Coordinates of C-alpha atoms in Angstrom, one line a residue:
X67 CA 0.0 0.0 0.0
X68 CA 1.0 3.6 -0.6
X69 CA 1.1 5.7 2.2
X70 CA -0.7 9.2 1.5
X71 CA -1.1 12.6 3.2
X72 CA -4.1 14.8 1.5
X73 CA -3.2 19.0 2.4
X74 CA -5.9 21.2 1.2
X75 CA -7.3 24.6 3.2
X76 CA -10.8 23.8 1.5
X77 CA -12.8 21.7 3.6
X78 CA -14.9 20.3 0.6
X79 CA -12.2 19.8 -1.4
X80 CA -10.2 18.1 1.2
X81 CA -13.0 15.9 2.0
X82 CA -13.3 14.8 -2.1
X83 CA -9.5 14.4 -2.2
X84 CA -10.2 11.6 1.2
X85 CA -13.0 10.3 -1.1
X86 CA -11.1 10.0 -4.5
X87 CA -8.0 8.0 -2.0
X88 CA -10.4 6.0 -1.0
X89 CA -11.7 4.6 -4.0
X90 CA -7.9 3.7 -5.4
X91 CA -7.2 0.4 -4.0
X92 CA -3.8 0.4 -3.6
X93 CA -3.4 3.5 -1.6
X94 CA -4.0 4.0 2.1
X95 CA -4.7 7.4 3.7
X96 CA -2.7 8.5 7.0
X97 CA -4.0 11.5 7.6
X98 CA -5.3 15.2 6.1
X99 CA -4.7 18.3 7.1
X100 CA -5.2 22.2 6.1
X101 CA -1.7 23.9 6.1
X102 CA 1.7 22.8 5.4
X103 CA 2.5 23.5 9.1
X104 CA 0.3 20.7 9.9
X105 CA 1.4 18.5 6.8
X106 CA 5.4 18.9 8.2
X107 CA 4.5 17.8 11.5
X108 CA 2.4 14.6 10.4
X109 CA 5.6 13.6 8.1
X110 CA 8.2 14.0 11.0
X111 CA 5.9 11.7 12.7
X112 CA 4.8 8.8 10.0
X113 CA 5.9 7.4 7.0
X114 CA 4.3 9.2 4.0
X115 CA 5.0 8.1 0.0
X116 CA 2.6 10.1 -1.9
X117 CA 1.1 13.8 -1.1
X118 CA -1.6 15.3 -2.8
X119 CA -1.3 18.9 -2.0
X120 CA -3.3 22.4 -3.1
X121 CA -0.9 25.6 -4.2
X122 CA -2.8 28.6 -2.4
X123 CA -2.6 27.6 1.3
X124 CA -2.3 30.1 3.8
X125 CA 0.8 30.8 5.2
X126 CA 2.7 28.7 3.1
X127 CA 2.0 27.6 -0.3
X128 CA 1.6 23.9 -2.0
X129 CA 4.9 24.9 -4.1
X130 CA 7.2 26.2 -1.0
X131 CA 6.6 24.0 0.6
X132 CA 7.4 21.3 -1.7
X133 CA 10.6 23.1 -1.7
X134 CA 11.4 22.8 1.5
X135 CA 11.5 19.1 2.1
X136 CA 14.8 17.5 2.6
X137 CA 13.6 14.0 1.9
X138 CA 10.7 14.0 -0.2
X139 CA 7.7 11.7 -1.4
X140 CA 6.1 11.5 -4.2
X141 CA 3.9 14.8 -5.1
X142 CA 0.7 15.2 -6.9
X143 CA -0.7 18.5 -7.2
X144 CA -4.0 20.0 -7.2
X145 CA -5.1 23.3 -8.2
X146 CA -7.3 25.3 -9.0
X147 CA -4.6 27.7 -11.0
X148 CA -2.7 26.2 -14.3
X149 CA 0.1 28.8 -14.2
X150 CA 1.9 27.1 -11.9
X151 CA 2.5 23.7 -13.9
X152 CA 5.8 24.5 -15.1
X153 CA 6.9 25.0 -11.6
X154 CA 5.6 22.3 -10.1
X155 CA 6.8 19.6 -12.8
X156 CA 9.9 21.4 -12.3
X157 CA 10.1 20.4 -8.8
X158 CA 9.8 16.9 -9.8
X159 CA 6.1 16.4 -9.5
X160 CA 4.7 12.8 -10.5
X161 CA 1.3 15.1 -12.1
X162 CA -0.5 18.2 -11.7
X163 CA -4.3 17.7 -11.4
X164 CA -6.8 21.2 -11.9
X165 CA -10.2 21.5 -9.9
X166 CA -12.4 20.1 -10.7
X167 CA -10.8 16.7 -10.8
X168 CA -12.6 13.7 -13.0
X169 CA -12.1 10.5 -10.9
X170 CA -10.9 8.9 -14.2
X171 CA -7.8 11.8 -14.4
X172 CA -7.3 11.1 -10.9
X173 CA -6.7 7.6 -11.4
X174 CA -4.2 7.9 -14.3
X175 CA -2.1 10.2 -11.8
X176 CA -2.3 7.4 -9.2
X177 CA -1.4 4.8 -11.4
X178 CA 1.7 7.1 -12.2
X179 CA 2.6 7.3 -8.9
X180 CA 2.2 3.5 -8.4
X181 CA 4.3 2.8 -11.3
X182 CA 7.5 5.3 -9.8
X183 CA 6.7 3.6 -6.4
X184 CA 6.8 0.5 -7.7
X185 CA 10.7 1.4 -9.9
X186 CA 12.0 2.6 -6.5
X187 CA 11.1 0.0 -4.4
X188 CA 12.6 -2.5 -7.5
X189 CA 15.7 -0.2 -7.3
X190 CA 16.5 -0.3 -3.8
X191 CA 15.6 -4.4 -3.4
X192 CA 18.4 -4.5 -6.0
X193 CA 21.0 -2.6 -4.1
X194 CA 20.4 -4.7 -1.2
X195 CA 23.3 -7.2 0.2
X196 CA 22.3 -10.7 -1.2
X197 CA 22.2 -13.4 1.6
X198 CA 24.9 -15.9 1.2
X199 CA 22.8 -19.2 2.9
X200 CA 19.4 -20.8 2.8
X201 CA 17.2 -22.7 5.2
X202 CA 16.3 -25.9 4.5
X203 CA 13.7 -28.3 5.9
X204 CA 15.6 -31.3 7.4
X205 CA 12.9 -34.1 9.3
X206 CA 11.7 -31.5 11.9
X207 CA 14.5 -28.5 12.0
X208 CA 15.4 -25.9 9.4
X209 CA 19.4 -25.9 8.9
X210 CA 21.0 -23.3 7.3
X211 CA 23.3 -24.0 4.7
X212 CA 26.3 -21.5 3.1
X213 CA 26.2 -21.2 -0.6
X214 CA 30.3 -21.2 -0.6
X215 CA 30.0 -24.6 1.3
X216 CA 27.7 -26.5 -1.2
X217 CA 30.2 -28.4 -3.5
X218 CA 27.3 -29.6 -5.8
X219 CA 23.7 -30.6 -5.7
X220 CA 21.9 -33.7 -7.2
X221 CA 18.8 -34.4 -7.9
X222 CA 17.0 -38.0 -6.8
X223 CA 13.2 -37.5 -8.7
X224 CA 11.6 -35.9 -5.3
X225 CA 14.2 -34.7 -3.4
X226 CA 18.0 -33.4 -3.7
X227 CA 21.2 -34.1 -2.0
X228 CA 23.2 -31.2 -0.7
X229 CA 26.9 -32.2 -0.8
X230 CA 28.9 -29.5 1.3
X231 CA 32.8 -29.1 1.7
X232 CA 31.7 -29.3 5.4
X233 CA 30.2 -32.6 6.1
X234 CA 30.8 -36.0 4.9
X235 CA 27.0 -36.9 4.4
X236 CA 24.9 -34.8 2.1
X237 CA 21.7 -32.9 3.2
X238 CA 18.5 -34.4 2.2
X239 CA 15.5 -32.3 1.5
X240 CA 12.6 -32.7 -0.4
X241 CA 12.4 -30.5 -3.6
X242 CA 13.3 -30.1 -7.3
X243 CA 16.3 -28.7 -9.4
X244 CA 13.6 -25.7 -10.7
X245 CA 13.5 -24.5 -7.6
X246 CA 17.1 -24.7 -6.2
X247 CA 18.1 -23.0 -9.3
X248 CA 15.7 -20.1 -8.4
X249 CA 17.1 -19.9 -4.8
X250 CA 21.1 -20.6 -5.6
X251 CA 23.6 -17.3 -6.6
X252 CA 25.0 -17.0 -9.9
X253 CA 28.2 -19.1 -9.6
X254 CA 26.2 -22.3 -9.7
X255 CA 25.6 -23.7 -12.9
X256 CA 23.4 -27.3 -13.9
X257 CA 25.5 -29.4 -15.8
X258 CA 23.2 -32.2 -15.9
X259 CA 19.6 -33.0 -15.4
X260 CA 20.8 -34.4 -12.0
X261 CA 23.6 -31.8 -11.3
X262 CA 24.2 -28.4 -10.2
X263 CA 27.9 -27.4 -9.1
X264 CA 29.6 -24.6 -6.9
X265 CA 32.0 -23.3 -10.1
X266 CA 34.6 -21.8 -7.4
X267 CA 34.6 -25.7 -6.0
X268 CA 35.7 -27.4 -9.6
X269 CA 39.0 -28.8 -9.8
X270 CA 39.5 -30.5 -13.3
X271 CA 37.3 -30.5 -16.5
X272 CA 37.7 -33.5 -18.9
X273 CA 35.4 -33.4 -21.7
X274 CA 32.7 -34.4 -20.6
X275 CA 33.7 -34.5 -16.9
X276 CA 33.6 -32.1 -14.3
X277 CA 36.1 -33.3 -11.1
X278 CA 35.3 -31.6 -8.0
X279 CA 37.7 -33.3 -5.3
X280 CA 37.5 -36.8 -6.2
X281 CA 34.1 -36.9 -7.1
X282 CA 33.6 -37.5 -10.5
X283 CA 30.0 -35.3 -12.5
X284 CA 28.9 -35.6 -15.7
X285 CA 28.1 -33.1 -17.9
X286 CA 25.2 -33.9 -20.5
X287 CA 24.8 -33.4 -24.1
X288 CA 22.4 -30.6 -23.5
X289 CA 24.7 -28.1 -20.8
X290 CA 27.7 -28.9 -22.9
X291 CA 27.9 -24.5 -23.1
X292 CA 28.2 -24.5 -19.4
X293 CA 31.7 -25.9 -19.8
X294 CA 32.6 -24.2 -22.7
X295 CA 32.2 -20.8 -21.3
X296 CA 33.7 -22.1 -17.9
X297 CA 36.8 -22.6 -20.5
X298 CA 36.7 -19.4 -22.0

């Protein structure tokens, strides 16, 4: 959900702006309020993504204010006065909205606004540290496992062994080679219907033979590029 903050010094237009937030599922009201006074103190307070905020406000106006924030949310304008569009896109605005607002122009700004939302939050998830283990279920227990100690994987039809450079007896868990290859980092690579290997762990290449210690893995007809470009 998006978090909003409505600021409007018109009572009836603050109370359609509550109504139009309403109706938009994806976004969640905090809170309204009449001046930008009011508007600073509710954002030093909660967490706020999206403001829809008037220009003419006493005191302080929609655009100054705007101006004024250090770390600031998405902004969609409303207004009853076009000449201050070019300013207001210039501060980054995600759309400028006149009175009277149709609910169907309101809702292609929100959707705008959920589609930035949407690229940040992508953005930052991508910049986060990637975790270097995964739990797995073992009888009753979940047991982490490193990625840098898994040696290689292999698949038994319902379940897969997990064959680690720190125990002699591999980790049984019931699941498939789709899904391990969803969950593993980028230096593992299937080399087999059966096998998927830790690349840092290989120790000889033969053909069609990948040595890892003195285990011995074949590579199939159909991942033969998978050693090729391990070569390269």
């Amino acid at each position: 959900m998006i978090k909003c903050l409505a600021i409007d010094d018109e009572p009836l237009a603050l109370q359609l702006l509550a109504d139009n937030i309403s109706r938009i599922p994806f976004l969640e009201l905090v809170d309204s309020c009449d001046d930008a006074f009011a508007a600073n103190k509710i954002m030093q307070e909660q967490s706020i993504d999206l403001i829809f905020i008037d220009i003419q406000m006493p005191g302080i106006t929609g655009l100054q204010f705007i101006q004024s924030l250090v770390k600031k949310p998405m902004v969609i304008i409303v207004t009853a006065y076009k000449q201050y569009a070019l300013e207001g896109f210039a501060l980054d605005v995600v759309d400028y909205l006149m009175k009277p607002v149709s609910l169907d122009r309101f809702m292609k700004a929100c959707n705008k606004a959920k589609d930035l939302y949407e690229l940040k939050q992508s953005a930052s998830q991508s910049h986060l540290p990637k975790q270097d283990y995964m739990f797995v279920n073992i009888g009753y227990s979940l047991m982490k496992i490193s990625f840098n100690e898994i040696t290689y994987l292999e698949g038994l039809k319902d379940y897969i062994q997990i064959h680690t450079s720190t125990s002699p007896k591999a980790a049984v868990v019931r699941s498939s080679m789709k899904n391990m290859e969803e969950e593993l980092p980028g230096y593992f690579e299937r080399i087999h219907k059966s096998f998927i290997v830790n690349i840092h762990k290989i120790t000889a290449i033969r053909k069609n033979v990948l040595f890892i210690a003195d285990k011995e893995l074949p590579v199939s007809d159909s991942y033969k590029q998978v050693v090729e470009k391990l070569l390269k």
